[in-house]
Amino acid sequence: MLPLENSMDSARTAVVRTRFAPSPTGYLHIGGARTALFNFLVARRLGGKFILRIEDTDQTRNVAGAESKLMADLRWLGLQWDEGPGIGGPANLYRQSERLESYRAAARKLLDAGAAYYAFDTREELDAMRAAAVAAKRNFRYPRPARLPSDADADAARAAGRPVVIRLRMPDQDFVVRDQILGDVTIRAEELDDFVLVKADGWPTYHFAVVVDDEAMLITHVLRGQEHLMNTPNHLALQQALGYHTPVYAHLPIILNMNGSKMSKREKDKAVRAAAKAALDAGKLDRARMATISGAEPGLLDQWLAGETQLESDRLLRLAHALHVQMPEIEIHDFRASGYLPDVLLNFIALLGWNPGDDREKMTLDEMASLFEIERIGKTNARFDRAKLLNFNTTALAAADLGRKVRGFGDYLDANPDSPFRATDDATRSRLLAMHDGIRTFADVETKSGALFAPDDAYPFDADAVEKNLRKGDGAGLRVLTDLRDRLDVLTDWSTAAIEATIRNYGDAGGLGLGKLAQPLRVAVTGGTISPPIFDTLAFLGKQRAMARIGRAIRHVGA
RNA sequence: CCCCCCAUCGUCUAGAGGCCUAGGACACCGGCUUUUCAAGCCGAGAACAGGGGUUCGAAUCCCCUUGGGGGGACCA
């Protein structure tokens, strides 16, 4: 054991090792993504390793499938870990559920050294003690018994059906967290108490597992959210009791919503629930239909509508889609589903709390890795401004070559199982994306071109658009449309250039600007006023489909 | 209620005592451009939370107030 410790020691000074350690409760949260990014960046910058570890010690909170979703989100972002699930590495096991032996051994060591002790309180007893402390306006601290229970006492308690946990005997000393961002933070001894290391179910608590694992995995730098700052003394105490090293700590400021509240999954619920209730009240959708769409059983759906529970991400997304509501993006998967580029998202969240020190903002992951310094991480909480993110994405999309756009669009479609574009091949997607200038996200492709993928005899006409562009002014638009139909009908070369020439010639002859020609055509072939450039749109449809649509529109207006 | 952290334009931030009549980006507002949406171009407005110190000099250092955030679990 000792030689191993020594070799770990030299390894420790030589190699920087950071980790991202999420709990498998769902998709990757935006805050978690930034934590992962910063850890990734530190490792890259300092030539170290980035480790992924799954913290699944709470069996009641683990969600099936969450781990793979987490990993998929991380991979989509390009934050590939060097060691961890699916990759392996020297620590061999990277899920805490697989490392119970290590915790057991560490607990034994602490117990034998008298640094930890058994406790047998029930939940109710603890609650009562806390309530009493609150009533007396005292800080609750667990009342350590004068004589620490023995193993035999623990066996007896277990036999008597009492819960048995192990608590750390917290030393009576102040702790100083030497934080790289916040500076030295002192927490006084009286603020700390004998916290639980091993739960009644035999599993370690987060505090315990983290410390054991960080030591086993030779973690040198811990970058985590500021919500962990007050946990750190617990970890320091444990490291001290176990003779472990203390990593470098850096507690990151928190990412908030524009209104200053915490970015939480609940917001998605709130937004969709409000829309669902409105739809219910308006009689647009009934409960049974909603249950079918969401995939949630009617009972669960009712609970959700009553605000008693939250709905799972995928179900929410399906409902949101059906209800035509924009769900606030909270998890990485949401941003993907909304059509953002992963590197743009990464770039943007990096700027929430970090900047390279000059005026540059647009950076690739590699650039960030070469510029990143913990010293340049700020202390203040940041609000997540979607408008700025949208601008970043727009700019990046405008600069992106077709290949990047096609790849990005593919990723977007993977997250949108109901998209009409799912069935398209790469050639079609290339063609489609090539004619979309100025899109802000891939979702814009859908709003602009979605109608092109509806059946030629079934895409809906927007009444206002028809009125304004085809009927108004005694049917001026309709006359233009009819004239154009006759001219386009005889075109043999259905290229964008030929279509454009035909339409422009007609306009020149009649003294009509393009605006007077494009809009009637646009409404005719798409049903609305929004589409890619009209010549491209007509060419994309092909002559037969375009003419069929124009004919349908003329009949529609005439009727 | 207790403990801890934070505080520059609406938002993200630059600023580490004189370079600041406070810089950039997004948003907003005005104008131009335009085949729709979007994009683009030009221009304008917009901040050192308040109060005390320290100093020749403070956005920068100290204290108080206020405000915001985090924590106070057999959750992480």
XYZ file of C-alpha atoms (C1' of nucleotides) in Angstrom:
635
model
C 0.000 0.000 0.000
C 2.756 2.412 0.878
C 4.742 2.052 -2.331
C 1.513 2.598 -4.208
C 0.863 5.766 -2.257
C 4.301 7.011 -3.156
C 3.900 6.263 -6.805
C 0.564 8.000 -6.740
C 2.285 10.942 -5.231
C 4.751 11.348 -8.043
C 2.012 10.775 -10.566
C 0.018 13.470 -8.855
C 2.622 16.149 -9.157
C 3.339 15.206 -12.733
C -0.094 15.052 -14.305
C -3.081 17.312 -14.060
C -6.284 15.325 -13.769
C -9.739 16.830 -13.679
C -13.117 15.179 -13.578
C -16.741 15.777 -14.295
C -18.958 13.792 -11.961
C -22.669 14.026 -12.732
C -25.517 12.066 -11.220
C -27.510 10.051 -13.714
C -30.821 11.824 -13.292
C -31.519 12.967 -16.840
C -30.008 14.900 -19.684
C -26.972 17.086 -19.155
C -27.943 20.400 -17.574
C -26.543 23.641 -18.941
C -24.699 24.331 -15.688
C -23.264 20.855 -15.684
C -22.109 21.338 -19.235
C -20.147 24.424 -18.273
C -18.595 22.600 -15.337
C -17.624 19.786 -17.668
C -16.247 22.274 -20.179
C -14.088 24.076 -17.652
C -12.713 20.811 -16.345
C -12.051 19.695 -19.896
C -10.340 22.983 -20.654
C -8.094 22.847 -17.606
C -7.005 19.345 -18.508
C -6.319 20.288 -22.117
C -4.525 23.469 -21.257
C -2.296 21.814 -18.698
C -1.704 18.693 -20.741
C -3.650 16.502 -18.351
C -6.524 14.076 -18.386
C -10.248 14.679 -18.177
C -12.168 11.990 -16.358
C -15.860 11.182 -16.357
C -17.303 9.583 -13.258
C -20.914 8.665 -12.635
C -22.134 9.497 -9.141
C -24.990 7.086 -8.715
C -25.000 6.553 -4.972
C -28.593 7.597 -4.480
C -30.550 4.635 -5.675
C -33.821 6.487 -5.381
C -32.719 9.244 -7.728
C -31.072 7.264 -10.460
C -32.956 7.332 -13.724
C -32.691 4.501 -16.183
C -31.066 5.579 -19.409
C -29.822 8.826 -17.936
C -26.198 7.807 -18.066
C -26.227 7.226 -21.789
C -28.099 10.477 -22.351
C -25.508 12.303 -20.323
C -22.716 10.759 -22.302
C -24.442 11.454 -25.592
C -24.803 15.116 -24.685
C -21.168 15.333 -23.655
C -20.069 13.722 -26.886
C -22.305 15.946 -28.955
C -20.608 18.923 -27.353
C -17.239 17.445 -28.186
C -16.214 17.016 -24.568
C -14.734 13.568 -24.902
C -13.347 12.175 -21.660
C -9.996 10.427 -21.457
C -11.058 7.984 -18.772
C -14.481 6.868 -17.676
C -17.441 4.692 -18.562
C -17.105 3.175 -21.981
C -13.416 4.077 -22.105
C -11.912 2.587 -18.997
C -8.657 3.724 -17.445
C -6.297 3.040 -14.546
C -8.996 3.398 -11.898
C -10.802 0.626 -13.751
C -14.272 1.471 -12.485
C -15.887 4.860 -12.967
C -19.366 4.357 -11.607
C -19.700 4.745 -7.889
C -22.144 1.864 -7.811
C -19.248 -0.313 -8.950
C -16.866 0.984 -6.330
C -18.667 0.089 -3.113
C -15.707 -2.023 -1.958
C -13.484 1.044 -1.843
C -15.926 2.949 0.311
C -16.386 0.003 2.631
C -12.642 -0.253 3.126
C -12.291 3.466 3.782
C -15.173 3.379 6.245
C -13.560 0.485 8.069
C -10.343 2.408 8.304
C -12.082 5.425 9.781
C -14.060 3.320 12.193
C -10.959 1.511 13.417
C -9.151 4.784 13.875
C -12.029 6.205 15.865
C -12.463 8.928 13.248
C -15.968 7.754 12.416
C -18.710 6.150 14.417
C -22.048 4.407 14.129
C -25.306 6.181 14.730
C -28.773 4.652 14.960
C -31.237 7.500 14.779
C -34.406 7.221 12.801
C -35.456 9.876 10.360
C -38.190 10.973 12.767
C -35.781 11.344 15.659
C -33.455 13.455 13.566
C -36.304 15.621 12.359
C -37.391 16.189 15.948
C -33.885 17.190 16.985
C -33.671 19.623 14.080
C -37.043 21.087 14.891
C -35.937 21.593 18.475
C -32.770 23.320 17.318
C -34.764 25.637 15.073
C -37.177 26.424 17.891
C -34.282 27.262 20.168
C -32.735 29.343 17.360
C -29.684 27.156 17.451
C -27.651 25.670 14.679
C -28.385 21.977 14.481
C -25.341 19.834 15.136
C -25.551 16.135 15.546
C -25.116 15.242 19.255
C -22.114 12.970 19.286
C -22.402 10.356 22.071
C -19.779 10.364 24.791
C -19.049 6.714 24.187
C -18.858 5.781 20.524
C -20.863 2.643 19.635
C -18.935 -0.539 18.879
C -19.384 -2.982 16.021
C -21.357 -5.128 18.430
C -23.643 -2.198 19.191
C -24.170 -1.751 15.503
C -25.053 -5.413 15.063
C -27.476 -5.181 17.948
C -29.095 -2.064 16.522
C -29.442 -3.727 13.162
C -30.975 -6.779 14.773
C -33.412 -4.507 16.571
C -34.423 -3.037 13.261
C -32.836 0.359 13.766
C -31.155 2.180 10.919
C -27.381 2.077 11.115
C -25.319 4.831 9.567
C -21.718 5.880 9.940
C -20.855 9.485 10.719
C -17.554 11.283 10.593
C -16.214 12.480 13.880
C -15.643 16.025 12.803
C -12.546 17.517 14.379
C -13.089 20.630 16.428
C -11.245 22.992 14.128
C -11.857 25.716 11.609
C -11.345 24.872 7.958
C -9.959 27.099 5.281
C -10.950 26.403 1.712
C -8.188 27.714 -0.490
C -10.306 28.456 -3.499
C -8.641 29.484 -6.741
C -11.510 31.740 -7.663
C -12.864 32.991 -4.351
C -9.663 33.117 -2.365
C -9.445 31.729 1.158
C -12.797 30.997 2.710
C -12.874 30.141 6.391
C -15.661 28.060 7.869
C -15.691 27.924 11.623
C -15.815 24.669 13.542
C -19.198 25.420 15.072
C -20.767 25.500 11.607
C -19.771 21.913 10.955
C -21.167 18.712 12.340
C -20.771 14.964 12.205
C -22.199 14.280 8.776
C -23.176 10.889 7.453
C -20.616 8.912 5.461
C -22.491 5.675 4.979
C -26.252 5.573 4.721
C -28.529 3.044 6.322
C -28.751 1.206 3.008
C -25.005 0.690 3.117
C -24.276 3.113 0.284
C -21.864 5.992 0.736
C -23.062 9.566 0.734
C -21.851 11.940 -1.916
C -19.302 13.515 0.412
C -17.717 10.216 1.205
C -17.657 8.770 -2.287
C -16.299 11.952 -3.796
C -13.347 12.086 -1.476
C -12.498 8.419 -1.834
C -12.817 8.546 -5.605
C -10.930 11.756 -6.148
C -8.034 10.221 -4.255
C -8.255 6.912 -6.104
C -8.449 8.662 -9.452
C -5.597 11.029 -8.628
C -7.714 14.093 -9.230
C -5.615 17.241 -8.942
C -8.131 19.976 -9.725
C -11.744 20.121 -8.693
C -13.834 22.681 -10.562
C -17.455 22.512 -9.495
C -20.454 24.731 -8.906
C -20.486 27.196 -6.071
C -23.320 25.250 -4.482
C -20.569 22.910 -3.294
C -18.514 25.533 -1.507
C -19.971 24.828 1.910
C -19.468 21.093 1.379
C -15.767 21.512 1.008
C -14.886 21.587 4.724
C -16.507 18.165 4.973
C -14.253 16.954 2.222
C -11.184 18.533 3.764
C -11.955 16.862 7.064
C -12.302 13.513 5.358
C -9.074 13.928 3.445
C -7.368 14.757 6.689
C -8.829 11.745 8.477
C -7.881 9.385 5.671
C -4.463 10.844 5.015
C -5.420 11.861 1.488
C -4.243 14.716 -0.665
C -6.284 17.834 -1.104
C -6.877 18.805 -4.697
C -6.922 22.360 -5.974
C -10.440 23.724 -5.599
C -12.216 26.227 -7.798
C -15.894 26.934 -7.190
C -17.668 28.253 -10.237
C -20.292 30.994 -10.166
C -23.805 29.884 -10.916
C -25.699 30.288 -14.171
C -29.052 31.971 -13.683
C -32.021 32.755 -15.843
C -32.587 36.210 -17.209
C -34.925 36.863 -14.287
C -32.273 35.886 -11.791
C -33.788 32.571 -10.818
C -31.928 29.335 -11.039
C -32.062 27.579 -14.393
C -34.118 24.588 -13.569
C -35.864 21.822 -15.423
C -39.043 22.944 -13.701
C -39.309 25.866 -16.057
C -39.889 23.542 -18.929
C -42.712 21.982 -17.018
C -44.191 25.342 -16.220
C -44.140 26.557 -19.802
C -45.632 23.411 -21.270
C -48.130 22.958 -18.466
C -49.474 26.460 -18.991
C -49.888 25.781 -22.689
C -51.488 22.429 -22.012
C -54.015 23.943 -19.666
C -54.817 26.671 -22.155
C -55.336 24.080 -24.869
C -57.548 22.083 -22.545
C -59.633 25.120 -21.671
C -59.937 26.102 -25.300
C -60.992 22.579 -26.125
C -58.196 22.201 -28.640
C -56.866 19.018 -27.119
C -58.315 16.594 -24.616
C -56.559 14.694 -21.876
C -56.640 11.375 -23.643
C -54.980 12.842 -26.692
C -52.365 14.519 -24.550
C -51.647 11.266 -22.822
C -51.142 9.593 -26.173
C -48.882 12.326 -27.474
C -46.750 12.526 -24.377
C -46.671 8.826 -23.720
C -47.606 9.426 -20.104
C -50.374 7.406 -18.516
C -53.557 9.450 -17.886
C -53.016 9.302 -14.135
C -49.528 10.657 -14.384
C -50.683 13.306 -16.816
C -53.329 14.499 -14.378
C -50.773 14.718 -11.623
C -48.554 16.693 -13.902
C -51.345 19.052 -14.915
C -52.043 19.631 -11.234
C -48.441 20.606 -10.754
C -47.730 17.678 -8.492
C -45.028 16.120 -10.560
C -42.667 16.804 -13.409
C -42.769 15.180 -16.771
C -39.762 13.575 -18.344
C -37.859 15.611 -20.924
C -38.773 13.631 -24.009
C -42.435 13.621 -23.095
C -42.387 17.334 -22.512
C -40.775 17.894 -25.865
C -43.442 15.906 -27.678
C -46.174 17.815 -25.913
C -44.512 21.141 -26.558
C -44.300 20.296 -30.216
C -47.944 19.352 -30.422
C -48.962 22.480 -28.542
C -46.694 24.707 -30.605
C -44.997 26.193 -27.575
C -41.369 27.144 -27.389
C -39.934 25.365 -24.407
C -37.185 27.193 -22.562
C -33.946 25.349 -23.224
C -32.364 24.140 -20.000
C -30.664 20.903 -20.800
C -28.084 20.427 -23.521
C -30.451 18.186 -25.374
C -32.941 21.065 -25.558
C -30.432 23.264 -27.313
C -29.675 20.514 -29.744
C -33.365 20.039 -30.407
C -33.716 23.783 -30.945
C -31.078 23.697 -33.646
C -27.988 25.182 -32.051
C -24.465 24.226 -33.060
C -22.557 22.437 -30.294
C -19.378 24.461 -30.550
C -21.369 27.684 -30.459
C -23.080 26.567 -27.297
C -19.728 25.652 -25.792
C -18.257 28.983 -26.780
C -21.180 30.806 -25.305
C -21.291 29.050 -21.955
C -17.539 29.412 -21.598
C -18.103 33.161 -21.628
C -20.451 32.827 -18.702
C -17.808 33.324 -16.084
C -14.656 33.270 -18.140
C -13.039 35.413 -20.821
C -9.597 35.458 -22.372
C -8.880 38.996 -21.204
C -9.136 40.795 -24.502
C -12.131 41.669 -26.633
C -12.395 38.393 -28.482
C -15.499 36.362 -27.965
C -15.799 33.939 -30.841
C -13.552 30.975 -30.174
C -13.271 27.333 -31.101
C -12.812 24.678 -28.471
C -9.121 24.405 -29.350
C -8.655 28.127 -29.034
C -10.341 28.144 -25.674
C -8.174 25.255 -24.547
C -5.058 27.182 -25.414
C -6.231 30.344 -23.666
C -7.950 28.996 -20.597
C -6.765 29.981 -17.148
C -8.476 29.335 -13.856
C -7.254 32.753 -12.710
C -9.496 34.341 -15.306
C -12.693 32.774 -14.048
C -14.977 35.403 -12.541
C -16.754 35.365 -9.211
C -20.133 36.703 -10.167
C -23.175 34.677 -11.116
C -24.125 35.046 -14.742
C -27.511 35.270 -16.380
C -28.143 33.151 -19.395
C -29.016 35.490 -22.249
C -30.615 33.485 -25.040
C -30.649 36.474 -27.354
C -26.882 36.595 -27.363
C -26.620 32.868 -27.849
C -28.986 33.171 -30.785
C -26.778 35.836 -32.308
C -23.686 33.667 -31.867
C -25.434 30.800 -33.571
C -26.636 32.984 -36.417
C -23.166 34.292 -37.043
C -21.637 30.830 -36.912
C -24.250 29.413 -39.255
C -23.624 32.226 -41.718
C -19.919 31.425 -41.700
C -20.304 27.641 -41.713
C -19.519 25.675 -44.849
C -22.102 23.315 -46.227
C -20.525 20.224 -44.739
C -20.672 21.609 -41.239
C -24.267 22.623 -41.759
C -25.259 19.210 -43.052
C -23.625 17.512 -40.081
C -25.237 19.945 -37.675
C -28.600 19.489 -39.308
C -28.261 15.744 -38.939
C -27.625 16.158 -35.214
C -30.611 18.450 -34.983
C -32.816 15.886 -36.682
C -31.617 13.156 -34.337
C -33.132 15.193 -31.534
C -36.364 15.828 -33.445
C -37.955 12.479 -34.152
C -41.101 14.046 -35.570
C -39.429 16.331 -38.067
C -40.631 16.056 -41.663
C -36.981 16.256 -42.708
C -36.038 13.001 -41.032
C -36.591 11.020 -44.207
C -34.433 13.215 -46.426
C -31.087 12.042 -47.754
C -27.825 13.958 -47.561
C -28.127 15.289 -51.098
C -31.537 16.768 -50.364
C -30.310 18.214 -47.098
C -27.360 19.823 -48.819
C -29.617 21.385 -51.391
C -32.005 22.542 -48.724
C -29.356 24.077 -46.507
C -27.626 25.721 -49.434
C -30.673 27.856 -50.118
C -31.172 28.950 -46.543
C -29.374 32.190 -45.912
C -29.635 33.940 -42.624
C -31.042 31.117 -40.562
C -30.502 31.507 -36.846
C -30.948 27.896 -35.858
C -31.773 24.718 -37.726
C -35.322 25.121 -36.505
C -35.554 28.041 -38.951
C -35.115 25.575 -41.794
C -38.280 23.933 -40.637
C -40.284 27.137 -40.379
C -39.067 28.226 -43.797
C -39.239 25.000 -45.716
C -41.506 22.740 -43.746
C -44.368 23.342 -46.156
C -42.285 21.995 -49.031
C -42.383 18.611 -47.360
C -46.111 18.528 -46.931
C -48.226 16.855 -49.626
C -48.794 19.116 -52.653
C -52.520 18.951 -52.182
C -52.641 19.361 -48.442
C -50.382 22.153 -47.211
C -52.542 24.743 -45.430
C -53.148 28.253 -46.752
C -52.717 31.087 -44.313
C -55.892 33.146 -44.652
C -54.233 36.492 -43.956
C -51.440 35.800 -46.397
C -53.905 34.832 -49.102
C -55.986 37.909 -48.482
C -53.089 40.296 -48.559
C -51.130 38.845 -51.460
C -53.695 37.247 -53.717
C -57.116 38.756 -53.169
C -56.461 42.316 -52.151
C -56.603 45.100 -54.759
C -59.245 43.335 -56.767
C -57.176 40.205 -57.130
C -54.047 41.847 -58.493
C -51.895 39.156 -56.954
C -54.028 36.431 -58.409
C -53.692 37.948 -61.899
C -49.907 38.020 -61.502
C -50.017 34.433 -60.369
C -52.091 33.368 -63.328
C -49.802 35.167 -65.772
C -46.746 33.612 -64.196
C -48.296 30.201 -64.272
C -48.764 30.500 -68.024
C -45.169 31.593 -68.542
C -43.641 29.036 -66.196
C -45.788 26.300 -67.652
C -43.983 26.486 -70.966
C -40.514 26.539 -69.428
C -38.521 23.487 -70.396
C -35.410 24.362 -68.418
C -36.533 24.325 -64.763
C -33.295 25.721 -63.366
C -33.142 28.495 -60.805
C -31.613 30.779 -63.412
C -34.285 30.081 -66.010
C -37.063 30.498 -63.504
C -35.589 33.774 -62.333
C -35.218 35.068 -65.889
C -38.790 34.221 -66.710
C -40.182 35.934 -63.662
C -37.974 38.994 -63.945
C -38.822 39.427 -67.614
C -42.478 39.381 -66.772
C -41.943 41.952 -64.040
C -39.874 44.226 -66.260
C -42.494 44.117 -68.990
C -45.277 44.995 -66.605
C -43.277 47.454 -64.532
C -43.681 45.326 -61.467
C -41.055 44.990 -58.756
C -40.049 41.609 -57.501
C -42.012 42.137 -54.330
C -45.241 42.113 -56.287
C -44.296 38.858 -57.954
C -42.532 36.894 -55.298
C -45.156 37.144 -52.611
C -48.108 35.827 -54.614
C -45.935 32.957 -55.777
C -44.684 32.294 -52.286
C -48.142 32.169 -50.834
C -49.235 29.956 -53.697
C -46.544 27.319 -53.342
C -46.075 27.341 -49.566
C -49.365 28.629 -48.226
C -47.642 31.396 -46.305
C -45.328 34.368 -46.573
C -42.129 32.764 -45.360
C -39.873 30.595 -47.464
C -36.387 30.456 -48.914
C -35.778 32.782 -51.907
C -38.636 32.179 -54.284
C -36.591 31.089 -57.333
C -34.781 28.504 -55.230
C -38.032 27.383 -53.738
C -39.637 26.809 -57.120
C -36.569 25.028 -58.425
C -36.416 22.833 -55.348
C -40.010 21.752 -55.763
C -39.457 20.795 -59.364
C -41.685 21.862 -62.203
C -44.413 19.344 -61.739
C -44.915 19.978 -58.032
C -44.557 23.724 -58.363
C -47.153 23.906 -61.111
C -49.486 21.653 -59.189
C -49.215 23.953 -56.203
C -49.761 27.099 -58.221
C -52.813 25.526 -59.779
C -54.160 24.542 -56.402
C -53.667 28.070 -55.087
C -55.524 29.589 -58.042
C -58.424 27.235 -57.463
C -58.293 27.957 -53.740
C -58.576 31.701 -54.256
C -61.229 31.362 -56.888
C -63.366 29.177 -54.688
C -33.180 32.538 11.397
C -27.814 31.109 11.009
C -23.314 30.543 7.884
C -20.820 31.635 3.252
C -20.130 34.093 -1.522
C -20.960 38.118 -4.861
C -21.900 43.457 -6.639
C -19.226 47.956 -13.748
C -24.455 49.591 -19.320
C -30.994 45.709 -19.778
C -27.440 41.086 -20.325
C -22.244 38.807 -20.675
C -17.984 41.347 -19.511
C -12.819 44.467 -19.903
C -10.758 47.083 -15.916
C -5.837 44.329 -10.848
C -4.825 53.210 -7.686
C -3.484 57.675 -12.189
C -3.698 55.028 -19.377
C -11.339 55.728 -17.644
C -14.659 62.415 -20.248
C -15.073 53.644 -18.166
C -13.661 49.706 -23.605
C -16.030 45.364 -26.297
C -20.177 42.001 -27.434
C -25.487 40.995 -27.446
C -30.120 43.321 -26.836
C -32.758 47.972 -27.398
C -33.720 52.615 -30.330
C -33.143 55.480 -35.128
C -31.787 55.219 -40.340
C -30.283 52.542 -44.921
C -30.731 48.107 -47.810
C -34.089 44.188 -49.262
C -38.230 39.035 -53.110
C -40.823 37.102 -47.620
C -38.409 35.578 -43.050
C -33.735 36.391 -41.625
C -29.310 38.535 -42.571
C -26.340 42.959 -43.724
C -24.669 48.245 -43.260
C -24.525 53.095 -40.589
C -25.634 55.781 -36.183
C -27.414 56.881 -31.103
C -28.522 56.025 -26.034
C -27.070 53.094 -21.936
C -23.198 51.280 -16.074
C -18.915 51.784 -11.666
C -25.709 49.927 -5.869
C -25.582 53.707 -1.548
C -22.728 55.836 2.442
C -18.306 56.426 5.016
C -13.024 56.070 5.116
C -7.479 55.364 3.146
C -4.728 58.253 -0.626
C -2.044 63.894 -3.886
C -5.463 60.650 -6.672
C -10.371 55.068 -6.301
C -14.632 51.481 -10.609
C -10.071 49.550 -8.550
C -7.978 49.137 -1.182
C -10.887 49.022 3.890
C -15.651 49.353 6.731
C -20.996 49.687 7.022
C -25.746 49.475 4.585
C -28.610 47.594 0.710
C -29.440 44.103 -2.978
C -28.630 39.282 -5.308
C -27.019 34.219 -4.911
C -25.498 29.646 -2.397
C -25.676 26.383 1.878
C -27.989 24.739 6.377
C -30.305 16.114 4.042
C -29.183 9.017 5.380
C -29.655 14.669 -2.524
C -25.841 15.490 -5.294
